[in-house]
Amino acid sequence: MTEPLVSVRGLTVDYEVDGQLQRAVDRVDFDVAPHGALGLVGESGSGKSTIAFSLARFLPAGAVISADHLIVDGVDVLSLGTRALRDYRRTRIGFVYQEPARALNPTRTVGSQVAETYRLQGLRAAAARRATLAAFDDVGLPDPPQLVHRFPHELSGGQQQRVVIAMALAADPRLLILDEPTTGLDSRVEAEVIALVGRLRRERGFATLLISHNLPLVASHAERIGVLEHGELVEYGEAQDVVEKPQHAYSRLLVDAVPPLDAPSRPVVPSHAEPLLSVRRVTKRYGSALALDDVSLDIGRGEVLGLVGESGSGKTTLGRVIAGLARAEGAVTLNTTDAASKVPVQFVFQSPDASLNPRRTVRQTLARSIQLLHGETDPEELALSTGLSPDVLDKLPDELSGGQKQRVAIARAFAGRSPLVICDEPTSALDVSVQAKVLDLLVELQERTGVSYLFITHDLAVVRRIAHRVAVLRHGRIVETGSVDDVLGDPRHPYSASLVDAARSLRGGTTRSVPITAAA
Amino acid sequence: MTVTAALPDAEIAELLVSPRTRSSRLRRWRVLVARPSFTISAVIVLFWVFAAVGWRLLGLDPFADTGQRLSAPSAAHWFGTDRIGRDVFARVLAGAEPALLVGPFGAALATALGSTLGLIAGYRRGWVDQLFMRGFDIFLTLPTLIFLLVIVGAFGGSPLTIIIAVGILFAPGIARIVRAAVLVEMGKQYVPSARIQGESAARLIFRELLPNVWPQVLVQATLSIAGAIFISSSLSFLGLASAPPSPDWGLAVNENRTYLQAAWWTLAFPTLAIASLVVSLNLIADNFREVFRR
Amino acid sequence: MTVSFSSDANASVQASARRGLAVLRGRHNQVPRLIGQRLLQVPLVLLVVSVLVFWLIKIVPGDPGRNALGQYATAEQVQAWNEAHGLTGPIVERYFSWLIGFVTGDWGTSLIYGAPVRDLVIERLGNSLFLGAVAFVVLVPVAFALGALQARREGSRTDRALTIGLMSLASVPEFVVGVLLLIVFSLTLGWFPIQSSISLDGAPGDVTRALVLPAVTLALGYLSVLARMTRTGVLETLDSQYYRTAVIKGLHGAPLTVGHVARNAVIPTVSLLGIYLGSLLGGSAIVETLFGYPGLGALLVSATVEKDIFLLESGVMVTGVISLLALLLTDIALVLIDPRVRFEEGE
Amino acid sequence: ATSTASGDDAEGSGDAVYRIGITEPGAEIDPLTVADSDAQLIAGLVTEQLVSFTADGEALPRLATEWSASEDGLTWTFTLRDGAVFNDGTPVTAADVVATFDAIIGEDSVSPAKSAFTGILASVADAGDGDVAFTLARPFSDFPRLLAGNNTGILPADYEPGTWLDEPVGAGQFLLEDYKVGQSITFAKNPDYWNADEIELDGVELKIYKDPQASVLAFQAGDIDRISITPDVLATVDVDDYDTLSSGYSYFYGIHLNVTEAPFDDPTIREALAWAVDRQGIVDNVYGGTAAVGNDYPVLPDYLPQPEGIPQREQDLDKVAELLDGRTVSFTITTSFQLFGEVLQQQLNAVDGFDVELEVLSDEQYYAEGADSPWLNAPLTVTSWGKRVPSQYYGLFYADGAAWNAAHYANPELARLVGDFDATTDEAEREGLLTEISQIEWADVPTIIPALARSEVLQSKRVQGEFIAPLDFWSGYNFAGISVEGK
Ligand SMILES: Nc1ncnc2c1ncn2[C@@H]1O[C@H](COP(=O)(O)OP(=O)(O)OP(=O)(O)O)[C@@H](O)[C@H]1O
Ligand SMILES: Nc1ncnc2c1ncn2[C@@H]1O[C@H](COP(=O)(O)OP(=O)(O)OP(=O)(O)O)[C@@H](O)[C@H]1O
Ligand SMILES: [Mg+2]
Ligand SMILES: [Mg+2]
């Protein structure tokens, strides 16, 4: 056996909270081989990100980290001086941060932020620019020469995430740490990105640490998998073993919770004479770029319309137009009869992080929503109904894990009775077990209250679970609509077909076969 | 091996309160009170508040001639005496009254006015913004002095007048800063999130946006206190208004500045009084920020 | 009930036409628009200000004739003097005659100095711009550096000490700070002249020596506020995820501070800078008075107190243009620094 | 010469320049209308008057070499100096003198000097042979003093009012070389001055300090050669390092009591107030000792004659108690001189029976135009008065209907006595009349004059020679015999 690239023994991290230590990671041991790939899975708050940051030795003030040893590429990370630490970060590791929207500096173009990393590697300006364009291309960003000049807020969520990946790869690291790198991506791009990472890993010879709550995804990439629960590594072994013969109860839970792609879909809702929502010939431009191109669709009462499409296809934009948050050409008509629903459309935003006011507690947010939407519940009840424990109520968004934030965002939309809820990837940040629960919840809520959803997602399994009908969006155009079974089972449009294929292949193999590049 | 991460000073670690805690407010208060810079500052501010309210009860006479002109600090006159023989200690304590009237209230008025207008301008943008901003521009362009002269000329130099003058004078600047901060906040998702729930503009402005621009507002508020205390002194520097024999700190600074070389105590103690108040308020604000971060 | 969100097609077409090429979208286009808009608004603002000044100065106590002729002149003489100097008659008429004169370049004669207002104002303006620019150049880097240092060491002794120092400084009025500086550096050490009545064409050494103390006093007056704002801004930035990302990238030193901290931290401070720049360039009455520096600020104070309306109006117009330009600059800077900032009504 | 940096390049070039700090003149400079002392100084260095006075009150011939009054005291004839020329080279003639005074007393004159001559000077005429005849409306024995008043510098007959700064004309000691508005004014010696031989200076520089503290610092640093003594200057500067020039009495502050309204319509209250004031305290606290205790009549101590035998008022609390008889008097002091107001208020509030408020106004507010101007209407005002002869003060603020009679006081007896006094030239008779006048003013107390102030200055030791009189218009800003160490 060769010397491992990463060798961790007895890693323990405590956060200092009001003068008391709270353990986040408890004596964790693992290795990563020089070109190896380790996957870490675990529920929200189990310490995954903390481990990732420990490897970069970048923990917030107040964190105390200790380990018997923590070696990366022959470097004893915990003993580095300031300068050495800087060099270590610059040359040995790449880091893909969990929340791309916040990992990018809002005041600078995305291109300059990636080029900066190349400059750090010693490239000259022109070379760095060229390398940036190439890297954008590599991670599947459209039209790089134009995109590099955009600011983060002008990109779609998936595009932002890809920029962050490109930025991490630019460092040409020995160890690439990916902390939930694909949460915002559709299944096809997700697969592509993972394949890309896998390919680059082999080509350039770096090791990866992939963190995700998406077990199939991790399994498709990693050789070994570690399962974390409450800061402890409860299972650690070959990927295949973990997925096929999970030992620990929690691992089993994770495996079982993966939504099957061929589960029975919900029957189509018999169409009313008058749809709840009708969108006619909506066109939206950002500058000269078309984000929506002549989109028309209907949603019936009590119907869930799944909206799928690759990243940047205009899903969020359509949602915003329907909600009245963005102006566009065309007509959006909502026929509500329920006079009580003062606020007819609710929105669960793609990035819950930004959609919660950082200075208001969960309780304040929920209470206000209940008030505004004339709900008949109270914050406690609302929190419980979305699987939030009541003690989060007095926390501020920054004190919540990603999953919790998303649940707050969902809870908020259901604070009252709005006939239409637009869910923009509401489960993308959730770990599978929670995701399943939330989906159950959303279905239950929908059935109980009879609202309609426009359900935006890139996860076809999720669509199958929740949607009655599905619409496929590509480059701002609806390329296919129909029942879930029709579109997913027998896609007519080649683009739909490729989406379905990608999803299947990613899930089909539970070992680390990488579907898209399998031929290679 | 144990490494404390990214921590310049062990002391801070102890004082820093991390997010994601279950800690109660009470606990944070305890941390706050344990910090010397907070406690001392609080004591100083309280001291001045008591002085402002209760100096008469102490039997001090800030107006009488003690018979000794410009005598240096001594046991009889702790802070010495001034050019017409008044006890500087008595004057400094009594001066807390006008200072605490004009400073905090003037600053509060300016901050309330400025941040409200700034919030509205930044939130509404478009023509409302243009209208407000050009309105502020008028105030920023109009010489301060004319403004003060008109106000003081028309209404005299009473504390109330000065408070109003400070309020009107400082508001446009604060408004601009708040507006700039709001313009940035408007780019964040929580604004449409609230709007889509049918949140009213007023609540959006004051409940959603205001807490997020609060740090800037707070800085402006604490800083305008000193400015407010000085309005009267600057006015009297330019020979425009004065209210002798008021022991007002600002006025004292101007009245005695010509004795800087000859009788430093007449100038130093009122200045120290102002500084102690302003510094304390700022330190209190700092500590709050650090302990109740987020 | 039918709720319709039918959108305004026209507006969005216009919007897209305005924005032009995708690459140039947003900020590059906002700037010319901003400038164009402001060029229309600035004269309007000035017009309002000039009317206000003309009207408000009436309320200011004092009478130019009495000021000129003193205590012993009779009321009739004062009246005659005022008449001779065109200070009587309907205010509207006088305003328009001033306005027409001003626009056509005839700014009138100063009542106090008996000199042409235009020469007086233009000369002083030059001096004020010079001093203000020097003070600004001294002020901004120092304030930013101190604020940043404090933020990096938040809660430390350095931070506390600087807070105490800066806030104490903010608690001492300019005219005391200035006198202290004069006593130490001019009287005791003899490094700088007591009075800074300079002529800008003098020997560079002399000009510099004369400028140091007023510029420093001026800068100190704004230092604490600016440093404090910077501190707050930097603190917010250091809390951000993108800052952490940049650190993990291995960035450090200038690229980190300039690229990922300075820009973002400076956003809330920018509008303050505009106000400061305006007031620095427009002259500071107190510093000029203390140091005898021939700037616009003190001139305007004299003009106000002595009710020299022609001098005052022209001076106000000139300083007004300066401060409005400074404010415009800040708005431009804001757009350039933060691409998210939009001045139009949001979508 | 421009003044850079410390502004001492005049010294640098080796010139002997006397440097004075002034505050900014508050109005356009025209010798005929200048009103504030700084503007007067600027004009006075360039222009020359007919006569001037020494600190002791002795008359000095300037453009006039001799003068005399007619028997009836109604005509004064002044003989002009031969060979005196204006700085543009034209000789000073009787026509110029006539034109100057016509401009002052003329119908449409805006010269503040006009009020000094109103009711006294009827007309001026060229009497031939270089003589000028002044015809008076009533006899006025102190007439030559009026010719040393402000605005009395002789200007050419063709002088156009308002053009002086363009062409600073005059027959005085210096030539105005450079006027930098708001900064400094430089003067060079006038080689054609009639007394040029005695002017040893190469020039004078007036430096403008807008802030008094700046001028103290400048004086300490040696940038200027003189500074007026005030309490803060005395406290700050080491007096021994400088020469103290104790010049004549030149002004006082009068406390005017409105006798037509409560509380000061009651003479006992006015008197009580006069006995309550601690005059020495005012001399010390307000003037830093550079004043004499006053006795409520406006006769400066260096004026001749002096009233005799009127008891000096001093603070006498028993008398106050007796006069007030248990009453408590409340009123407000209105003034633009803060220190005086503060000290007075402090003194009175320390006396039983007085409850005094203070209102300090800016000069502009205090001397506001209009019928309700504070300085002429408030119940108790404190106003400054410059050097005058006693009967002029009568005309200023005691005479019934006088424009500045803030006390609203009237006494026909006093009017008669002042008329007699002005008409008399006999010294003994004048002393008697002045005593009677002063006695009335003392007893009626329309105005309390607690102190009479001297202009005292500190002067750098580099200055040699003694000023004959203070630098003031009545002394003709006389620089004869003054020199400074060159460098
Ligand atoms: N700065 C901090 N201060 C105190 N506690 C923290 C801090 N950051 C994380 N924690 C705590 O440490 C634990 C692990 O957090 P971590 O972010 O590593 O979880 P995670 O597995 O990445 O979760 P998620 O999937 O939601 O991102 C959590 O209980 C969290 O509350
Ligand atoms: N403010 C903006 N300015 C310019 N272009 C924008 C802006 N917002 C979005 N776009 C562009 O519009 C297109 C559609 O974006 P949208 O956010 O609707 O995508 P999406 O389908 O939601 O993608 P994802 O699944 O990645 O979230 C993308 O190409 C994006 O770059
Ligand atoms: Mg995480
Ligand atoms: Mg999206």
JSON list of N, CA and C in Angstrom, two decimals, chain C residues 16-57:
[
{"chain": "C", "resi": 16, "resn": "SER", "atom": "N", "xyz": [-34.78, 46.75, -22.12]},
{"chain": "C", "resi": 16, "resn": "SER", "atom": "CA", "xyz": [-33.73, 45.99, -22.78]},
{"chain": "C", "resi": 16, "resn": "SER", "atom": "C", "xyz": [-32.99, 46.87, -23.77]},
{"chain": "C", "resi": 17, "resn": "ALA", "atom": "N", "xyz": [-33.74, 47.79, -24.42]},
{"chain": "C", "resi": 17, "resn": "ALA", "atom": "CA", "xyz": [-33.06, 48.68, -25.34]},
{"chain": "C", "resi": 17, "resn": "ALA", "atom": "C", "xyz": [-32.04, 49.52, -24.61]},
{"chain": "C", "resi": 18, "resn": "ARG", "atom": "N", "xyz": [-32.45, 49.97, -23.42]},
{"chain": "C", "resi": 18, "resn": "ARG", "atom": "CA", "xyz": [-31.55, 50.81, -22.63]},
{"chain": "C", "resi": 18, "resn": "ARG", "atom": "C", "xyz": [-30.27, 50.08, -22.30]},
{"chain": "C", "resi": 19, "resn": "ARG", "atom": "N", "xyz": [-30.43, 48.84, -22.00]},
{"chain": "C", "resi": 19, "resn": "ARG", "atom": "CA", "xyz": [-29.27, 48.14, -21.46]},
{"chain": "C", "resi": 19, "resn": "ARG", "atom": "C", "xyz": [-28.26, 47.76, -22.53]},
{"chain": "C", "resi": 20, "resn": "GLY", "atom": "N", "xyz": [-28.75, 47.67, -23.75]},
{"chain": "C", "resi": 20, "resn": "GLY", "atom": "CA", "xyz": [-27.82, 47.44, -24.84]},
{"chain": "C", "resi": 20, "resn": "GLY", "atom": "C", "xyz": [-27.16, 46.09, -24.78]},
{"chain": "C", "resi": 21, "resn": "LEU", "atom": "N", "xyz": [-25.93, 46.04, -25.25]},
{"chain": "C", "resi": 21, "resn": "LEU", "atom": "CA", "xyz": [-25.22, 44.78, -25.35]},
{"chain": "C", "resi": 21, "resn": "LEU", "atom": "C", "xyz": [-25.11, 44.08, -24.01]},
{"chain": "C", "resi": 22, "resn": "ALA", "atom": "N", "xyz": [-25.18, 42.78, -24.07]},
{"chain": "C", "resi": 22, "resn": "ALA", "atom": "CA", "xyz": [-25.16, 42.02, -22.83]},
{"chain": "C", "resi": 22, "resn": "ALA", "atom": "C", "xyz": [-23.92, 42.31, -22.00]},
{"chain": "C", "resi": 23, "resn": "VAL", "atom": "N", "xyz": [-22.81, 42.41, -22.67]},
{"chain": "C", "resi": 23, "resn": "VAL", "atom": "CA", "xyz": [-21.56, 42.59, -21.95]},
{"chain": "C", "resi": 23, "resn": "VAL", "atom": "C", "xyz": [-21.54, 43.95, -21.26]},
{"chain": "C", "resi": 24, "resn": "LEU", "atom": "N", "xyz": [-22.14, 44.91, -21.93]},
{"chain": "C", "resi": 24, "resn": "LEU", "atom": "CA", "xyz": [-22.11, 46.26, -21.38]},
{"chain": "C", "resi": 24, "resn": "LEU", "atom": "C", "xyz": [-23.26, 46.49, -20.42]},
{"chain": "C", "resi": 25, "resn": "ARG", "atom": "N", "xyz": [-24.02, 45.45, -20.22]},
{"chain": "C", "resi": 25, "resn": "ARG", "atom": "CA", "xyz": [-25.23, 45.59, -19.43]},
{"chain": "C", "resi": 25, "resn": "ARG", "atom": "C", "xyz": [-24.91, 46.18, -18.06]},
{"chain": "C", "resi": 26, "resn": "GLY", "atom": "N", "xyz": [-25.93, 46.78, -17.50]},
{"chain": "C", "resi": 26, "resn": "GLY", "atom": "CA", "xyz": [-25.80, 47.19, -16.11]},
{"chain": "C", "resi": 26, "resn": "GLY", "atom": "C", "xyz": [-24.92, 48.38, -15.92]},
{"chain": "C", "resi": 27, "resn": "ARG", "atom": "N", "xyz": [-23.84, 48.15, -15.23]},
{"chain": "C", "resi": 27, "resn": "ARG", "atom": "CA", "xyz": [-23.12, 49.28, -14.68]},
{"chain": "C", "resi": 27, "resn": "ARG", "atom": "C", "xyz": [-22.56, 50.21, -15.72]},
{"chain": "C", "resi": 28, "resn": "HIS", "atom": "N", "xyz": [-22.11, 49.63, -16.82]},
{"chain": "C", "resi": 28, "resn": "HIS", "atom": "CA", "xyz": [-21.48, 50.51, -17.80]},
{"chain": "C", "resi": 28, "resn": "HIS", "atom": "C", "xyz": [-22.48, 51.44, -18.42]},
{"chain": "C", "resi": 29, "resn": "ASN", "atom": "N", "xyz": [-23.71, 51.02, -18.36]},
{"chain": "C", "resi": 29, "resn": "ASN", "atom": "CA", "xyz": [-24.73, 51.83, -18.97]},
{"chain": "C", "resi": 29, "resn": "ASN", "atom": "C", "xyz": [-25.36, 52.78, -17.97]},
{"chain": "C", "resi": 30, "resn": "GLN", "atom": "N", "xyz": [-25.30, 52.39, -16.73]},
{"chain": "C", "resi": 30, "resn": "GLN", "atom": "CA", "xyz": [-25.93, 53.23, -15.73]},
{"chain": "C", "resi": 30, "resn": "GLN", "atom": "C", "xyz": [-25.21, 54.55, -15.58]},
{"chain": "C", "resi": 31, "resn": "VAL", "atom": "N", "xyz": [-23.91, 54.51, -15.79]},
{"chain": "C", "resi": 31, "resn": "VAL", "atom": "CA", "xyz": [-23.12, 55.71, -15.51]},
{"chain": "C", "resi": 31, "resn": "VAL", "atom": "C", "xyz": [-23.49, 56.88, -16.43]},
{"chain": "C", "resi": 32, "resn": "PRO", "atom": "N", "xyz": [-23.48, 56.68, -17.75]},
{"chain": "C", "resi": 32, "resn": "PRO", "atom": "CA", "xyz": [-23.87, 57.82, -18.59]},
{"chain": "C", "resi": 32, "resn": "PRO", "atom": "C", "xyz": [-25.29, 58.30, -18.29]},
{"chain": "C", "resi": 33, "resn": "ARG", "atom": "N", "xyz": [-26.16, 57.35, -18.01]},
{"chain": "C", "resi": 33, "resn": "ARG", "atom": "CA", "xyz": [-27.52, 57.72, -17.67]},
{"chain": "C", "resi": 33, "resn": "ARG", "atom": "C", "xyz": [-27.55, 58.60, -16.42]},
{"chain": "C", "resi": 34, "resn": "LEU", "atom": "N", "xyz": [-26.78, 58.14, -15.46]},
{"chain": "C", "resi": 34, "resn": "LEU", "atom": "CA", "xyz": [-26.71, 58.86, -14.19]},
{"chain": "C", "resi": 34, "resn": "LEU", "atom": "C", "xyz": [-26.22, 60.28, -14.43]},
{"chain": "C", "resi": 35, "resn": "ILE", "atom": "N", "xyz": [-25.16, 60.37, -15.23]},
{"chain": "C", "resi": 35, "resn": "ILE", "atom": "CA", "xyz": [-24.57, 61.68, -15.48]},
{"chain": "C", "resi": 35, "resn": "ILE", "atom": "C", "xyz": [-25.56, 62.57, -16.22]},
{"chain": "C", "resi": 36, "resn": "GLY", "atom": "N", "xyz": [-26.18, 61.99, -17.23]},
{"chain": "C", "resi": 36, "resn": "GLY", "atom": "CA", "xyz": [-27.14, 62.77, -18.01]},
{"chain": "C", "resi": 36, "resn": "GLY", "atom": "C", "xyz": [-28.26, 63.30, -17.14]},
{"chain": "C", "resi": 37, "resn": "GLN", "atom": "N", "xyz": [-28.78, 62.39, -16.33]},
{"chain": "C", "resi": 37, "resn": "GLN", "atom": "CA", "xyz": [-29.87, 62.76, -15.44]},
{"chain": "C", "resi": 37, "resn": "GLN", "atom": "C", "xyz": [-29.45, 63.88, -14.50]},
{"chain": "C", "resi": 38, "resn": "ARG", "atom": "N", "xyz": [-28.27, 63.71, -13.95]},
{"chain": "C", "resi": 38, "resn": "ARG", "atom": "CA", "xyz": [-27.81, 64.66, -12.95]},
{"chain": "C", "resi": 38, "resn": "ARG", "atom": "C", "xyz": [-27.53, 66.02, -13.57]},
{"chain": "C", "resi": 39, "resn": "LEU", "atom": "N", "xyz": [-27.04, 66.00, -14.80]},
{"chain": "C", "resi": 39, "resn": "LEU", "atom": "CA", "xyz": [-26.75, 67.28, -15.43]},
{"chain": "C", "resi": 39, "resn": "LEU", "atom": "C", "xyz": [-28.02, 68.11, -15.59]},
{"chain": "C", "resi": 40, "resn": "LEU", "atom": "N", "xyz": [-29.14, 67.41, -15.68]},
{"chain": "C", "resi": 40, "resn": "LEU", "atom": "CA", "xyz": [-30.40, 68.15, -15.73]},
{"chain": "C", "resi": 40, "resn": "LEU", "atom": "C", "xyz": [-30.82, 68.61, -14.34]},
{"chain": "C", "resi": 41, "resn": "GLN", "atom": "N", "xyz": [-30.52, 67.76, -13.36]},
{"chain": "C", "resi": 41, "resn": "GLN", "atom": "CA", "xyz": [-31.04, 68.04, -12.02]},
{"chain": "C", "resi": 41, "resn": "GLN", "atom": "C", "xyz": [-30.21, 69.08, -11.26]},
{"chain": "C", "resi": 42, "resn": "VAL", "atom": "N", "xyz": [-28.90, 69.04, -11.50]},
{"chain": "C", "resi": 42, "resn": "VAL", "atom": "CA", "xyz": [-28.03, 69.93, -10.73]},
{"chain": "C", "resi": 42, "resn": "VAL", "atom": "C", "xyz": [-28.43, 71.40, -10.87]},
{"chain": "C", "resi": 43, "resn": "PRO", "atom": "N", "xyz": [-28.65, 71.89, -12.08]},
{"chain": "C", "resi": 43, "resn": "PRO", "atom": "CA", "xyz": [-29.06, 73.30, -12.17]},
{"chain": "C", "resi": 43, "resn": "PRO", "atom": "C", "xyz": [-30.36, 73.57, -11.42]},
{"chain": "C", "resi": 44, "resn": "LEU", "atom": "N", "xyz": [-31.25, 72.59, -11.45]},
{"chain": "C", "resi": 44, "resn": "LEU", "atom": "CA", "xyz": [-32.51, 72.78, -10.73]},
{"chain": "C", "resi": 44, "resn": "LEU", "atom": "C", "xyz": [-32.27, 72.92, -9.23]},
{"chain": "C", "resi": 45, "resn": "VAL", "atom": "N", "xyz": [-31.43, 72.01, -8.72]},
{"chain": "C", "resi": 45, "resn": "VAL", "atom": "CA", "xyz": [-31.11, 72.07, -7.30]},
{"chain": "C", "resi": 45, "resn": "VAL", "atom": "C", "xyz": [-30.49, 73.42, -6.97]},
{"chain": "C", "resi": 46, "resn": "LEU", "atom": "N", "xyz": [-29.57, 73.83, -7.81]},
{"chain": "C", "resi": 46, "resn": "LEU", "atom": "CA", "xyz": [-28.89, 75.10, -7.56]},
{"chain": "C", "resi": 46, "resn": "LEU", "atom": "C", "xyz": [-29.88, 76.26, -7.60]},
{"chain": "C", "resi": 47, "resn": "LEU", "atom": "N", "xyz": [-30.81, 76.17, -8.52]},
{"chain": "C", "resi": 47, "resn": "LEU", "atom": "CA", "xyz": [-31.80, 77.23, -8.62]},
{"chain": "C", "resi": 47, "resn": "LEU", "atom": "C", "xyz": [-32.59, 77.33, -7.31]},
{"chain": "C", "resi": 48, "resn": "VAL", "atom": "N", "xyz": [-33.02, 76.18, -6.84]},
{"chain": "C", "resi": 48, "resn": "VAL", "atom": "CA", "xyz": [-33.78, 76.18, -5.58]},
{"chain": "C", "resi": 48, "resn": "VAL", "atom": "C", "xyz": [-32.92, 76.74, -4.45]},
{"chain": "C", "resi": 49, "resn": "VAL", "atom": "N", "xyz": [-31.66, 76.29, -4.42]},
{"chain": "C", "resi": 49, "resn": "VAL", "atom": "CA", "xyz": [-30.78, 76.76, -3.36]},
{"chain": "C", "resi": 49, "resn": "VAL", "atom": "C", "xyz": [-30.61, 78.27, -3.45]},
{"chain": "C", "resi": 50, "resn": "SER", "atom": "N", "xyz": [-30.44, 78.78, -4.67]},
{"chain": "C", "resi": 50, "resn": "SER", "atom": "CA", "xyz": [-30.20, 80.22, -4.78]},
{"chain": "C", "resi": 50, "resn": "SER", "atom": "C", "xyz": [-31.42, 81.01, -4.34]},
{"chain": "C", "resi": 51, "resn": "VAL", "atom": "N", "xyz": [-32.60, 80.49, -4.65]},
{"chain": "C", "resi": 51, "resn": "VAL", "atom": "CA", "xyz": [-33.81, 81.18, -4.18]},
{"chain": "C", "resi": 51, "resn": "VAL", "atom": "C", "xyz": [-33.86, 81.15, -2.65]},
{"chain": "C", "resi": 52, "resn": "LEU", "atom": "N", "xyz": [-33.58, 79.97, -2.11]},
{"chain": "C", "resi": 52, "resn": "LEU", "atom": "CA", "xyz": [-33.61, 79.82, -0.65]},
{"chain": "C", "resi": 52, "resn": "LEU", "atom": "C", "xyz": [-32.64, 80.79, 0.01]},
{"chain": "C", "resi": 53, "resn": "VAL", "atom": "N", "xyz": [-31.44, 80.86, -0.54]},
{"chain": "C", "resi": 53, "resn": "VAL", "atom": "CA", "xyz": [-30.43, 81.72, 0.06]},
{"chain": "C", "resi": 53, "resn": "VAL", "atom": "C", "xyz": [-30.90, 83.17, 0.03]},
{"chain": "C", "resi": 54, "resn": "PHE", "atom": "N", "xyz": [-31.41, 83.56, -1.12]},
{"chain": "C", "resi": 54, "resn": "PHE", "atom": "CA", "xyz": [-31.85, 84.94, -1.26]},
{"chain": "C", "resi": 54, "resn": "PHE", "atom": "C", "xyz": [-32.93, 85.29, -0.24]},
{"chain": "C", "resi": 55, "resn": "TRP", "atom": "N", "xyz": [-33.77, 84.28, -0.02]},
{"chain": "C", "resi": 55, "resn": "TRP", "atom": "CA", "xyz": [-34.91, 84.52, 0.85]},
{"chain": "C", "resi": 55, "resn": "TRP", "atom": "C", "xyz": [-34.50, 84.39, 2.32]},
{"chain": "C", "resi": 56, "resn": "LEU", "atom": "N", "xyz": [-33.70, 83.35, 2.61]},
{"chain": "C", "resi": 56, "resn": "LEU", "atom": "CA", "xyz": [-33.34, 83.09, 4.00]},
{"chain": "C", "resi": 56, "resn": "LEU", "atom": "C", "xyz": [-32.44, 84.18, 4.57]},
{"chain": "C", "resi": 57, "resn": "ILE", "atom": "N", "xyz": [-31.59, 84.72, 3.70]},
{"chain": "C", "resi": 57, "resn": "ILE", "atom": "CA", "xyz": [-30.61, 85.69, 4.21]},
{"chain": "C", "resi": 57, "resn": "ILE", "atom": "C", "xyz": [-31.35, 86.89, 4.80]}
]
